[in-house]
CSV table of C-alpha atoms in Angstrom, one decimal:
chain,number,residue,atom,x,y,z
A,1,UNK,CA,-85.5,74.6,-14.7
A,2,UNK,CA,-85.6,71.9,-17.5
A,3,UNK,CA,-85.3,68.5,-16.3
A,4,UNK,CA,-82.5,67.5,-18.7
A,5,UNK,CA,-80.2,69.8,-16.7
A,6,UNK,CA,-80.2,67.0,-14.0
A,7,UNK,CA,-79.0,64.6,-16.5
A,8,UNK,CA,-76.3,67.0,-17.7
A,9,UNK,CA,-75.1,67.8,-14.2
A,10,UNK,CA,-75.2,64.4,-12.9
A,11,UNK,CA,-71.7,63.0,-12.1
A,12,UNK,CA,-73.2,59.7,-13.5
A,13,UNK,CA,-73.3,61.1,-17.1
A,14,UNK,CA,-71.0,58.8,-18.9
A,15,UNK,CA,-68.9,61.6,-20.4
A,16,UNK,CA,-65.4,60.9,-18.7
A,17,UNK,CA,-65.6,63.6,-16.0
A,18,UNK,CA,-64.9,61.0,-13.2
A,19,UNK,CA,-61.1,60.9,-14.2
A,20,UNK,CA,-60.5,64.7,-13.7
A,21,UNK,CA,-59.9,66.3,-10.3
A,22,UNK,CA,-59.7,70.0,-11.5
A,23,UNK,CA,-56.2,70.5,-9.8
A,24,UNK,CA,-57.4,68.7,-6.6
A,25,UNK,CA,-55.1,65.7,-6.9
A,26,UNK,CA,-52.0,67.8,-7.4
A,27,UNK,CA,-53.1,70.2,-4.6
A,28,UNK,CA,-53.3,67.1,-2.3
A,29,UNK,CA,-50.0,65.9,-3.5
A,30,UNK,CA,-48.3,69.2,-2.8
A,31,UNK,CA,-50.0,69.4,0.7
A,32,UNK,CA,-52.0,72.6,-0.3
A,33,UNK,CA,-55.2,70.7,0.5
A,34,UNK,CA,-55.0,68.2,3.4
A,35,UNK,CA,-58.5,68.6,5.2
A,36,UNK,CA,-61.9,69.9,4.7
A,37,UNK,CA,-61.0,73.4,5.7
A,38,UNK,CA,-58.5,73.5,3.0
A,39,UNK,CA,-60.9,72.0,0.5
A,40,UNK,CA,-63.5,74.6,1.3
A,41,UNK,CA,-61.0,77.4,0.5
A,42,UNK,CA,-59.9,75.5,-2.7
A,43,UNK,CA,-63.5,74.9,-3.9
A,44,UNK,CA,-64.5,78.6,-3.2
A,45,UNK,CA,-61.4,79.8,-5.0
A,46,UNK,CA,-61.9,77.5,-7.9
A,47,UNK,CA,-65.7,78.4,-8.2
A,48,UNK,CA,-65.1,82.1,-8.2
A,49,UNK,CA,-62.4,82.1,-10.8
A,50,UNK,CA,-62.5,79.3,-13.3
A,51,UNK,CA,-66.0,78.3,-12.4
A,52,UNK,CA,-67.3,81.8,-13.0
A,53,UNK,CA,-65.6,82.0,-16.3
A,54,UNK,CA,-66.8,78.5,-17.3
A,55,UNK,CA,-70.4,79.6,-16.4
A,56,UNK,CA,-70.2,82.7,-18.6
A,57,UNK,CA,-68.8,80.7,-21.6
A,58,UNK,CA,-71.5,78.1,-21.1
A,59,UNK,CA,-74.2,80.7,-21.0
A,60,UNK,CA,-72.7,82.3,-24.2
A,61,UNK,CA,-72.5,79.0,-26.0
A,62,UNK,CA,-76.1,78.1,-25.0
A,63,UNK,CA,-77.3,81.5,-26.4
A,64,UNK,CA,-75.4,80.9,-29.6
A,65,UNK,CA,-76.7,77.3,-30.0
A,66,UNK,CA,-80.3,78.6,-29.4
A,67,UNK,CA,-79.9,80.9,-32.2
A,68,UNK,CA,-78.9,77.9,-34.4
A,69,UNK,CA,-81.7,75.5,-33.3
A,70,UNK,CA,-83.8,74.4,-36.4
A,71,UNK,CA,-87.0,76.2,-35.2
A,72,UNK,CA,-85.0,79.4,-34.4
A,73,UNK,CA,-84.0,80.0,-38.0
A,74,UNK,CA,-86.6,80.8,-40.9
A,75,UNK,CA,-85.7,78.0,-43.2
A,76,UNK,CA,-85.8,75.3,-40.7
A,77,UNK,CA,-82.1,75.7,-40.1
A,78,UNK,CA,-79.0,74.8,-42.2
A,79,UNK,CA,-78.3,71.2,-42.5
A,80,UNK,CA,-75.1,71.1,-40.8
A,81,UNK,CA,-76.2,73.3,-37.9
A,82,UNK,CA,-74.0,76.1,-39.2
A,83,UNK,CA,-72.5,78.6,-36.9
A,84,UNK,CA,-68.8,77.7,-37.8
A,85,UNK,CA,-67.4,81.1,-37.2
A,86,UNK,CA,-69.3,81.6,-34.0
A,87,UNK,CA,-68.1,78.3,-32.6
A,88,UNK,CA,-64.5,79.0,-33.5
A,89,UNK,CA,-64.5,82.4,-32.1
A,90,UNK,CA,-66.2,81.3,-28.7
A,91,UNK,CA,-63.7,78.5,-28.4
A,92,UNK,CA,-60.8,80.9,-28.9
A,93,UNK,CA,-62.4,83.2,-26.1
A,94,UNK,CA,-62.0,80.1,-23.9
A,95,UNK,CA,-58.5,79.5,-25.0
A,96,UNK,CA,-57.7,83.1,-24.2
A,97,UNK,CA,-59.0,82.7,-20.7
A,98,UNK,CA,-57.2,79.3,-20.0
A,99,UNK,CA,-53.5,80.1,-19.5
A,100,UNK,CA,-52.3,76.7,-18.8
A,101,UNK,CA,-51.7,74.5,-21.9
A,102,UNK,CA,-52.4,71.5,-19.5
A,103,UNK,CA,-55.8,72.9,-18.5
A,104,UNK,CA,-56.7,73.6,-22.1
A,105,UNK,CA,-55.9,70.0,-22.9
A,106,UNK,CA,-58.1,68.7,-20.1
A,107,UNK,CA,-60.9,71.0,-21.0
A,108,UNK,CA,-60.7,70.1,-24.7
A,109,UNK,CA,-60.8,66.4,-23.6
A,110,UNK,CA,-63.7,66.7,-21.4
A,111,UNK,CA,-65.6,68.8,-24.1
A,112,UNK,CA,-64.9,66.3,-26.8
A,113,UNK,CA,-66.2,63.3,-24.7
A,114,UNK,CA,-69.1,65.3,-23.6
A,115,UNK,CA,-70.1,66.3,-27.1
A,116,UNK,CA,-69.7,62.6,-28.3
A,117,UNK,CA,-72.1,61.3,-25.7
A,118,UNK,CA,-74.4,64.1,-26.1
A,119,UNK,CA,-74.7,63.5,-29.9
A,120,UNK,CA,-76.1,60.1,-29.1
A,121,UNK,CA,-78.3,61.2,-26.3
A,122,UNK,CA,-79.8,64.5,-28.0
A,123,UNK,CA,-78.9,64.2,-31.7
A,124,UNK,CA,-79.0,67.6,-33.4
A,125,UNK,CA,-77.5,69.4,-36.3
A,126,UNK,CA,-76.5,72.1,-33.9
A,127,UNK,CA,-74.0,69.6,-32.1
A,128,UNK,CA,-73.0,68.3,-35.6
A,129,UNK,CA,-72.1,71.9,-36.6
A,130,UNK,CA,-69.9,72.4,-33.3
A,131,UNK,CA,-68.2,69.2,-33.7
A,132,UNK,CA,-67.5,70.0,-37.4
A,133,UNK,CA,-66.1,73.5,-36.4
A,134,UNK,CA,-64.4,72.5,-33.4
A,135,UNK,CA,-63.9,68.8,-32.9
A,136,UNK,CA,-62.5,69.1,-29.3
A,137,UNK,CA,-64.3,72.3,-27.9
A,138,UNK,CA,-63.5,73.5,-24.4
A,139,UNK,CA,-65.9,71.9,-22.0
A,140,UNK,CA,-68.0,74.9,-21.2
A,141,UNK,CA,-68.6,75.6,-24.8
A,142,UNK,CA,-69.7,72.0,-25.3
A,143,UNK,CA,-71.8,72.1,-22.3
A,144,UNK,CA,-73.5,75.3,-23.4
A,145,UNK,CA,-74.3,73.8,-26.7
A,146,UNK,CA,-75.6,70.5,-25.2
A,147,UNK,CA,-77.7,72.3,-22.7
A,148,UNK,CA,-79.3,74.3,-25.5
A,149,UNK,CA,-80.2,71.2,-27.6
A,150,UNK,CA,-81.5,69.5,-24.4
A,151,UNK,CA,-83.9,72.4,-24.0
A,152,UNK,CA,-82.1,74.3,-21.2
A,153,UNK,CA,-81.8,78.2,-21.2
A,154,UNK,CA,-78.3,79.8,-20.7
A,155,UNK,CA,-78.8,80.2,-17.0
A,156,UNK,CA,-79.2,76.4,-16.6
A,157,UNK,CA,-75.9,76.0,-18.8
A,158,UNK,CA,-74.1,78.4,-16.6
A,159,UNK,CA,-75.3,76.7,-13.4
A,160,UNK,CA,-74.2,73.3,-14.7
A,161,UNK,CA,-70.7,74.5,-15.5
A,162,UNK,CA,-70.3,76.3,-12.1
A,163,UNK,CA,-71.5,73.2,-10.4
A,164,UNK,CA,-69.2,71.0,-12.6
A,165,UNK,CA,-66.2,73.2,-11.6
A,166,UNK,CA,-66.7,72.2,-8.0
A,167,UNK,CA,-68.2,68.7,-7.8
A,168,UNK,CA,-65.2,67.1,-9.6
A,169,UNK,CA,-62.7,68.3,-7.3
A,170,UNK,CA,-64.8,67.6,-4.2
A,171,UNK,CA,-65.2,64.0,-5.3
A,172,UNK,CA,-61.7,63.7,-6.1
A,173,UNK,CA,-60.8,65.0,-2.7
A,174,UNK,CA,-63.0,62.5,-0.8
A,175,UNK,CA,-61.3,59.6,-2.9
A,176,UNK,CA,-57.7,60.9,-2.3
A,177,UNK,CA,-57.9,62.0,1.4
A,178,UNK,CA,-60.6,59.7,2.7
A,179,UNK,CA,-62.6,62.7,3.8
A,180,UNK,CA,-66.2,62.2,5.1
A,181,UNK,CA,-68.3,62.3,2.1
A,182,UNK,CA,-71.3,63.8,4.0
A,183,UNK,CA,-69.1,66.5,5.2
A,184,UNK,CA,-67.8,67.3,1.8
A,185,UNK,CA,-71.5,67.4,0.4
A,186,UNK,CA,-72.4,69.8,3.3
A,187,UNK,CA,-69.4,71.9,2.1
A,188,UNK,CA,-70.9,71.9,-1.5
A,189,UNK,CA,-74.2,72.8,-0.1
A,190,UNK,CA,-72.8,75.9,1.4
A,191,UNK,CA,-71.8,77.0,-2.1
A,192,UNK,CA,-75.3,77.0,-3.5
A,193,UNK,CA,-75.9,80.7,-3.1
A,194,UNK,CA,-72.6,81.5,-4.8
A,195,UNK,CA,-73.6,78.9,-7.5
A,196,UNK,CA,-76.8,80.6,-8.1
A,197,UNK,CA,-75.4,84.2,-8.1
A,198,UNK,CA,-72.7,83.2,-10.7
A,199,UNK,CA,-75.3,81.5,-12.8
A,200,UNK,CA,-77.5,84.5,-12.7
A,201,UNK,CA,-74.6,86.8,-13.5
A,202,UNK,CA,-73.4,84.7,-16.4
A,203,UNK,CA,-76.9,84.5,-18.0
A,204,UNK,CA,-76.8,88.3,-18.0
A,205,UNK,CA,-73.5,88.5,-19.7
A,206,UNK,CA,-73.3,89.8,-23.2
A,207,UNK,CA,-74.6,87.4,-25.9
A,208,UNK,CA,-74.8,87.7,-29.6
A,209,UNK,CA,-77.9,89.4,-31.1
A,210,UNK,CA,-80.0,86.7,-32.6
A,211,UNK,CA,-81.4,88.8,-35.2
A,212,UNK,CA,-78.3,91.1,-36.3
A,213,UNK,CA,-78.7,93.6,-39.2
A,214,UNK,CA,-78.2,92.4,-42.7
A,215,UNK,CA,-74.4,91.9,-43.5
A,216,UNK,CA,-73.1,92.3,-40.1
A,217,UNK,CA,-70.4,89.7,-38.8
A,218,UNK,CA,-73.0,88.2,-36.6
A,219,UNK,CA,-71.3,84.8,-36.2
A,220,UNK,CA,-68.3,86.2,-34.2
A,221,UNK,CA,-69.6,88.9,-32.1
A,222,UNK,CA,-67.1,91.2,-30.3
A,223,UNK,CA,-69.4,91.2,-27.2
A,224,UNK,CA,-67.8,88.0,-26.3
A,225,UNK,CA,-64.5,89.9,-25.6
A,226,UNK,CA,-66.2,91.4,-22.5
A,227,UNK,CA,-66.9,87.9,-20.9
A,228,UNK,CA,-65.3,87.5,-17.5
A,229,UNK,CA,-61.7,86.4,-17.5
A,230,UNK,CA,-60.9,85.7,-13.9
A,231,UNK,CA,-57.5,84.0,-13.6
A,232,UNK,CA,-56.3,81.5,-11.0
A,233,UNK,CA,-52.5,81.2,-11.3
A,234,UNK,CA,-52.3,78.6,-8.5
A,235,UNK,CA,-54.7,76.3,-10.6
A,236,UNK,CA,-52.6,76.9,-13.6
A,237,UNK,CA,-49.4,76.0,-11.7
A,238,UNK,CA,-51.1,72.9,-10.4
A,239,UNK,CA,-52.2,71.8,-13.7
A,240,UNK,CA,-48.7,72.1,-15.3
A,241,UNK,CA,-47.2,70.2,-12.3
A,242,UNK,CA,-49.8,67.6,-12.7
A,243,UNK,CA,-49.1,66.6,-16.3
A,244,UNK,CA,-45.5,66.4,-15.5
A,245,UNK,CA,-45.9,64.2,-12.4
A,246,UNK,CA,-44.6,60.6,-12.8
A,247,UNK,CA,-47.6,59.1,-10.9
A,248,UNK,CA,-51.1,60.3,-11.0
A,249,UNK,CA,-54.8,58.9,-10.6
A,250,UNK,CA,-56.5,61.6,-12.4
A,251,UNK,CA,-56.1,63.1,-15.9
A,252,UNK,CA,-56.1,66.6,-14.5
B,1,UNK,CA,-55.3,62.6,-28.7
B,2,UNK,CA,-58.1,62.9,-31.2
B,3,UNK,CA,-57.7,66.5,-31.9
B,4,UNK,CA,-57.7,66.2,-35.7
B,5,UNK,CA,-60.6,67.2,-37.6
B,6,UNK,CA,-62.2,63.9,-38.4
B,7,UNK,CA,-65.7,63.8,-37.3
B,8,UNK,CA,-66.0,60.3,-35.8
B,9,UNK,CA,-68.6,60.7,-33.3
B,10,UNK,CA,-71.0,58.0,-34.7
B,11,UNK,CA,-73.2,55.6,-32.9
B,12,UNK,CA,-71.6,52.2,-32.2
B,13,UNK,CA,-71.8,49.9,-35.0
B,14,UNK,CA,-69.2,47.2,-35.5
B,15,UNK,CA,-69.2,47.5,-39.3
B,16,UNK,CA,-65.8,48.4,-40.8
B,17,UNK,CA,-64.1,48.4,-37.5
B,18,UNK,CA,-61.7,46.4,-35.4
B,19,UNK,CA,-62.7,43.8,-32.9
B,20,UNK,CA,-62.5,45.5,-29.5
B,21,UNK,CA,-61.1,42.9,-27.0
B,22,UNK,CA,-61.2,43.6,-23.1
B,23,UNK,CA,-58.9,42.1,-20.8
B,24,UNK,CA,-59.8,42.3,-17.1
B,25,UNK,CA,-58.8,40.7,-13.8
B,26,UNK,CA,-57.2,41.3,-10.5
B,27,UNK,CA,-54.0,43.0,-9.9
B,28,UNK,CA,-50.8,40.9,-10.7
B,29,UNK,CA,-52.7,38.1,-12.4
B,30,UNK,CA,-50.8,38.7,-15.6
B,31,UNK,CA,-52.9,41.0,-17.7
B,32,UNK,CA,-50.2,43.1,-19.2
B,33,UNK,CA,-47.9,40.0,-19.8
B,34,UNK,CA,-51.0,38.4,-21.7
B,35,UNK,CA,-51.3,41.6,-23.8
B,36,UNK,CA,-47.6,41.6,-24.5
B,37,UNK,CA,-47.8,37.8,-25.4
B,38,UNK,CA,-50.8,38.4,-27.7
B,39,UNK,CA,-48.9,41.3,-29.4
B,40,UNK,CA,-45.9,38.9,-29.7
B,41,UNK,CA,-47.9,36.1,-31.4
B,42,UNK,CA,-50.5,38.0,-33.4
B,43,UNK,CA,-48.5,41.2,-34.3
B,44,UNK,CA,-47.1,39.6,-37.4
B,45,UNK,CA,-50.4,38.8,-38.8
B,46,UNK,CA,-52.7,41.4,-37.5
B,47,UNK,CA,-52.9,45.2,-37.3
B,48,UNK,CA,-53.1,45.8,-33.5
B,49,UNK,CA,-53.8,48.7,-31.2
B,50,UNK,CA,-53.6,48.6,-27.2
B,51,UNK,CA,-55.3,50.7,-24.7
B,52,UNK,CA,-53.9,50.5,-21.1
B,53,UNK,CA,-55.8,51.7,-18.0
B,54,UNK,CA,-53.2,52.0,-15.4
B,55,UNK,CA,-54.1,52.7,-11.8
B,56,UNK,CA,-51.5,55.1,-10.6
B,57,UNK,CA,-48.8,55.3,-13.3
B,58,UNK,CA,-48.2,54.6,-17.0
B,59,UNK,CA,-46.3,51.4,-15.8
B,60,UNK,CA,-48.3,48.9,-18.0
B,61,UNK,CA,-48.0,51.1,-21.1
B,62,UNK,CA,-44.4,51.8,-20.4
B,63,UNK,CA,-43.7,48.0,-19.9
B,64,UNK,CA,-45.4,47.1,-23.2
B,65,UNK,CA,-43.6,49.8,-25.1
B,66,UNK,CA,-40.3,48.5,-23.6
B,67,UNK,CA,-41.1,45.0,-24.4
B,68,UNK,CA,-40.8,46.0,-28.0
B,69,UNK,CA,-43.9,43.7,-29.0
B,70,UNK,CA,-45.6,46.8,-30.8
B,71,UNK,CA,-44.9,50.2,-32.2
B,72,UNK,CA,-45.1,52.3,-29.2
B,73,UNK,CA,-47.3,54.9,-30.9
B,74,UNK,CA,-50.1,52.1,-31.0
B,75,UNK,CA,-50.2,51.8,-27.3
B,76,UNK,CA,-52.4,54.5,-25.6
B,77,UNK,CA,-52.6,54.9,-21.6
B,78,UNK,CA,-55.9,56.2,-20.1
B,79,UNK,CA,-56.1,57.5,-16.5
B,80,UNK,CA,-59.1,56.3,-14.4
B,81,UNK,CA,-59.4,58.8,-11.5
B,82,UNK,CA,-59.0,55.9,-8.6
B,83,UNK,CA,-61.9,54.0,-10.3
B,84,UNK,CA,-60.7,51.5,-12.8
B,85,UNK,CA,-64.0,49.6,-13.0
B,86,UNK,CA,-65.8,52.8,-13.8
B,87,UNK,CA,-63.6,53.5,-16.9
B,88,UNK,CA,-64.5,50.2,-18.4
B,89,UNK,CA,-68.1,49.7,-17.3
B,90,UNK,CA,-70.0,52.9,-16.3
B,91,UNK,CA,-68.4,55.7,-18.0
B,92,UNK,CA,-66.3,54.3,-20.9
B,93,UNK,CA,-65.9,57.7,-22.8
B,94,UNK,CA,-62.1,58.1,-22.2
B,95,UNK,CA,-61.6,54.4,-23.4
B,96,UNK,CA,-63.9,54.7,-26.5
B,97,UNK,CA,-61.9,58.0,-27.2
B,98,UNK,CA,-58.7,56.2,-26.9
B,99,UNK,CA,-59.8,53.3,-29.1
B,100,UNK,CA,-61.2,55.6,-31.8
B,101,UNK,CA,-58.0,57.7,-31.8
B,102,UNK,CA,-56.1,54.4,-32.5
B,103,UNK,CA,-58.4,53.6,-35.3
B,104,UNK,CA,-58.3,57.0,-36.8
B,105,UNK,CA,-54.4,57.2,-36.6
B,106,UNK,CA,-53.6,53.6,-37.8
B,107,UNK,CA,-56.8,52.2,-39.0
B,108,UNK,CA,-58.1,50.1,-40.4
B,109,UNK,CA,-57.1,47.8,-37.5
B,110,UNK,CA,-58.0,44.1,-37.0
B,111,UNK,CA,-57.8,44.0,-33.2
B,112,UNK,CA,-57.8,46.8,-30.5
B,113,UNK,CA,-57.0,45.2,-27.0
B,114,UNK,CA,-58.2,47.4,-24.0
B,115,UNK,CA,-56.4,46.2,-20.7
B,116,UNK,CA,-58.2,47.2,-17.6
B,117,UNK,CA,-56.6,48.4,-14.4
B,118,UNK,CA,-56.2,45.6,-11.9
B,119,UNK,CA,-59.4,45.2,-10.1
B,120,UNK,CA,-61.8,43.0,-8.3
B,121,UNK,CA,-64.0,40.0,-9.1
B,122,UNK,CA,-66.9,42.2,-10.1
B,123,UNK,CA,-65.2,44.1,-12.8
B,124,UNK,CA,-66.4,43.5,-16.3
B,125,UNK,CA,-66.4,45.5,-19.5
B,126,UNK,CA,-69.3,47.4,-20.9
B,127,UNK,CA,-70.6,46.0,-24.2
B,128,UNK,CA,-70.3,49.5,-25.4
B,129,UNK,CA,-66.6,49.3,-25.2
B,130,UNK,CA,-65.6,45.6,-25.6
B,131,UNK,CA,-67.1,43.2,-28.0
B,132,UNK,CA,-65.3,40.4,-26.4
B,133,UNK,CA,-63.6,40.1,-23.0
B,134,UNK,CA,-61.0,37.9,-21.2
B,135,UNK,CA,-60.9,37.6,-17.5
B,136,UNK,CA,-57.4,36.8,-16.2
B,137,UNK,CA,-56.9,34.9,-12.8
B,138,UNK,CA,-53.9,33.3,-11.5
B,139,UNK,CA,-53.3,30.3,-9.4
B,140,UNK,CA,-51.6,32.1,-6.7
B,141,UNK,CA,-54.6,34.0,-5.8
B,142,UNK,CA,-56.0,30.6,-4.4
B,143,UNK,CA,-57.8,27.8,-6.2
B,144,UNK,CA,-61.0,28.8,-4.5
B,145,UNK,CA,-61.5,32.0,-6.8
B,146,UNK,CA,-63.3,30.3,-9.6
B,147,UNK,CA,-65.7,28.9,-7.3
B,148,UNK,CA,-66.5,32.3,-5.7
B,149,UNK,CA,-67.5,33.4,-9.1
B,150,UNK,CA,-68.5,37.2,-9.7
B,151,UNK,CA,-69.2,38.6,-13.0
B,152,UNK,CA,-65.7,38.6,-14.3
B,153,UNK,CA,-65.3,34.9,-13.8
B,154,UNK,CA,-68.8,33.8,-14.8
B,155,UNK,CA,-69.6,36.1,-17.8
B,156,UNK,CA,-66.2,36.7,-19.6
B,157,UNK,CA,-66.1,35.1,-23.1
B,158,UNK,CA,-62.8,33.5,-22.1
B,159,UNK,CA,-61.4,32.8,-18.6
B,160,UNK,CA,-57.7,32.5,-18.6
B,161,UNK,CA,-56.2,31.0,-15.4
B,162,UNK,CA,-52.4,32.0,-15.4
B,163,UNK,CA,-49.2,31.1,-13.5
B,164,UNK,CA,-49.9,27.3,-13.7
B,165,UNK,CA,-46.2,26.9,-13.2
B,166,UNK,CA,-46.7,28.1,-9.5
B,167,UNK,CA,-49.5,25.7,-8.8
B,168,UNK,CA,-47.2,23.3,-6.8
B,169,UNK,CA,-45.7,26.0,-4.7
B,170,UNK,CA,-48.9,27.7,-3.7
B,171,UNK,CA,-50.8,24.5,-3.1
B,172,UNK,CA,-53.3,25.3,-5.9
B,173,UNK,CA,-55.3,22.2,-7.3
B,174,UNK,CA,-55.9,23.0,-11.0
B,175,UNK,CA,-58.4,20.2,-11.3
B,176,UNK,CA,-60.5,22.0,-8.7
B,177,UNK,CA,-60.0,25.3,-10.4
B,178,UNK,CA,-61.1,23.6,-13.9
B,179,UNK,CA,-64.1,21.9,-12.4
B,180,UNK,CA,-65.4,24.9,-10.4
B,181,UNK,CA,-64.8,27.3,-13.4
B,182,UNK,CA,-66.9,24.9,-15.7
B,183,UNK,CA,-69.6,24.8,-13.2
B,184,UNK,CA,-70.1,28.6,-12.8
B,185,UNK,CA,-69.3,29.4,-16.5
B,186,UNK,CA,-72.2,27.6,-18.1
B,187,UNK,CA,-69.8,25.9,-20.8
B,188,UNK,CA,-67.9,29.1,-21.8
B,189,UNK,CA,-64.2,28.2,-22.4
B,190,UNK,CA,-61.4,28.3,-19.7
B,191,UNK,CA,-57.6,28.1,-20.7
B,192,UNK,CA,-54.9,27.4,-18.3
B,193,UNK,CA,-51.6,29.2,-19.1
B,194,UNK,CA,-48.1,30.0,-17.8
B,195,UNK,CA,-47.0,33.0,-19.9
B,196,UNK,CA,-43.6,32.6,-18.0
B,197,UNK,CA,-43.1,29.3,-20.0
B,198,UNK,CA,-45.1,30.1,-23.0
B,199,UNK,CA,-44.3,33.8,-23.9
B,200,UNK,CA,-46.6,33.8,-26.8
B,201,UNK,CA,-49.6,32.6,-24.7
B,202,UNK,CA,-50.5,30.4,-27.9
B,203,UNK,CA,-53.7,28.8,-26.8
B,204,UNK,CA,-55.3,32.3,-25.9
B,205,UNK,CA,-53.8,33.7,-29.3
B,206,UNK,CA,-55.6,30.9,-31.2
B,207,UNK,CA,-58.9,31.7,-29.4
B,208,UNK,CA,-58.4,35.5,-30.1
B,209,UNK,CA,-57.5,34.7,-33.8
B,210,UNK,CA,-60.9,32.7,-34.0
B,211,UNK,CA,-62.9,35.7,-32.5
B,212,UNK,CA,-61.2,38.1,-35.1
B,213,UNK,CA,-62.2,35.9,-38.0
B,214,UNK,CA,-65.7,35.5,-36.8
B,215,UNK,CA,-66.1,39.5,-36.3
B,216,UNK,CA,-64.6,40.0,-39.7
B,217,UNK,CA,-66.9,37.7,-41.3
B,218,UNK,CA,-69.9,39.4,-39.8
B,219,UNK,CA,-68.7,43.2,-39.8
B,220,UNK,CA,-66.3,43.5,-42.7
B,221,UNK,CA,-67.4,46.2,-45.3
B,222,UNK,CA,-66.0,46.5,-48.7
B,223,UNK,CA,-64.6,50.0,-47.9
B,224,UNK,CA,-62.3,48.7,-45.2
B,225,UNK,CA,-60.6,45.6,-46.5
B,226,UNK,CA,-58.7,43.5,-43.8
B,227,UNK,CA,-55.1,42.3,-44.2
B,228,UNK,CA,-55.0,38.6,-45.0
B,229,UNK,CA,-54.5,36.7,-41.7
B,230,UNK,CA,-51.6,34.1,-41.4
B,231,UNK,CA,-52.5,32.3,-38.4
């Protein structure tokens, strides 16, 4: 594991994540989550649906970014980082896996903010290229690219994405319900094996061939169509209810 | 917001952009009233944008929009996830995003005001978000507050003590507040206001105008000419 992963996964990374609850605020408001027991089910459900998809997208993004790194290309890499068609295609795959417009907006906001801070922390033509192609990418797409630039392999990017999918809601539930923070962290610890398994599977997901045959449309590989697409209709509904709520503490 | 294709993820550098003014202070001290007053007084001569950080609703943004002091599109609300101080100090990403979105849509601007959610005496703005900051207290919070200090009171570029009209009713001694504030602020300015009586908060507006002039003098670029001010 690359130490940069710790910075990327840290909730103190100043990329706006603290203001998102991943549906937890609306779940609390509607009474779906009232205690630790409910939260455990909520987090497990979120991790194995949205979290799994995010992990796969992050791994795919990390793999794509790695092929675009200056030392990965023969001529030292294109000045702009390149990869425009690839970024656009991968971001479209993320859109296709995010049914709720509110969730799309939240994912894009978090992606844009992460990309902005990462471009100051780890400046790279690869991130410039992503920002040029997709100024507000889905969060997992941004996370994967940033992970690659920071020196992490796809598995680490997937792990960070899966971890991110549960820590935000868990922290939000502590704030909203006054749950015992230690009990909630114990809950997160019980998800470790699942997190590892999801990251491992995500890293084994289909990735673009870094050395495609001449003339092939290598930047928008069809293999991404086979990335996981687990749906979580309840989370979609919570997200849509949340943006329509008159009072809210969290963006999503 | 910010979903257009302009690539504005640059490192912070004041050149060619508006002065960013943070306004913080405890709940109910008059932050939103001050923002409205500044818009009222400065609006005719400056190009403004406002970002609000509401705690639980879009009440502040709605109040400002209803007040008719500024084009509603120039007022953007940011949610802070239970932690108003985090959004202005530790993780300023959403606020920076909102400020840059305003500059992108309406720029060049002369002044962007970022109003924090009501918080405690330790809440201050990161220098990465606000170039200058005002901390707003009110006399009904008790005349001991300036003496208690805290980063907001001691370090803000301007301390505003609002609701002076209430001083006789709550038994607050303005002389004590003035003396204590001077003692903990190391010479930085303090202004006493009653925005209820002076709806333009003119003394504060004059201070802000001076800050905008100074900012422009140092940071103006030929590419981003500023409007002529008529203070």
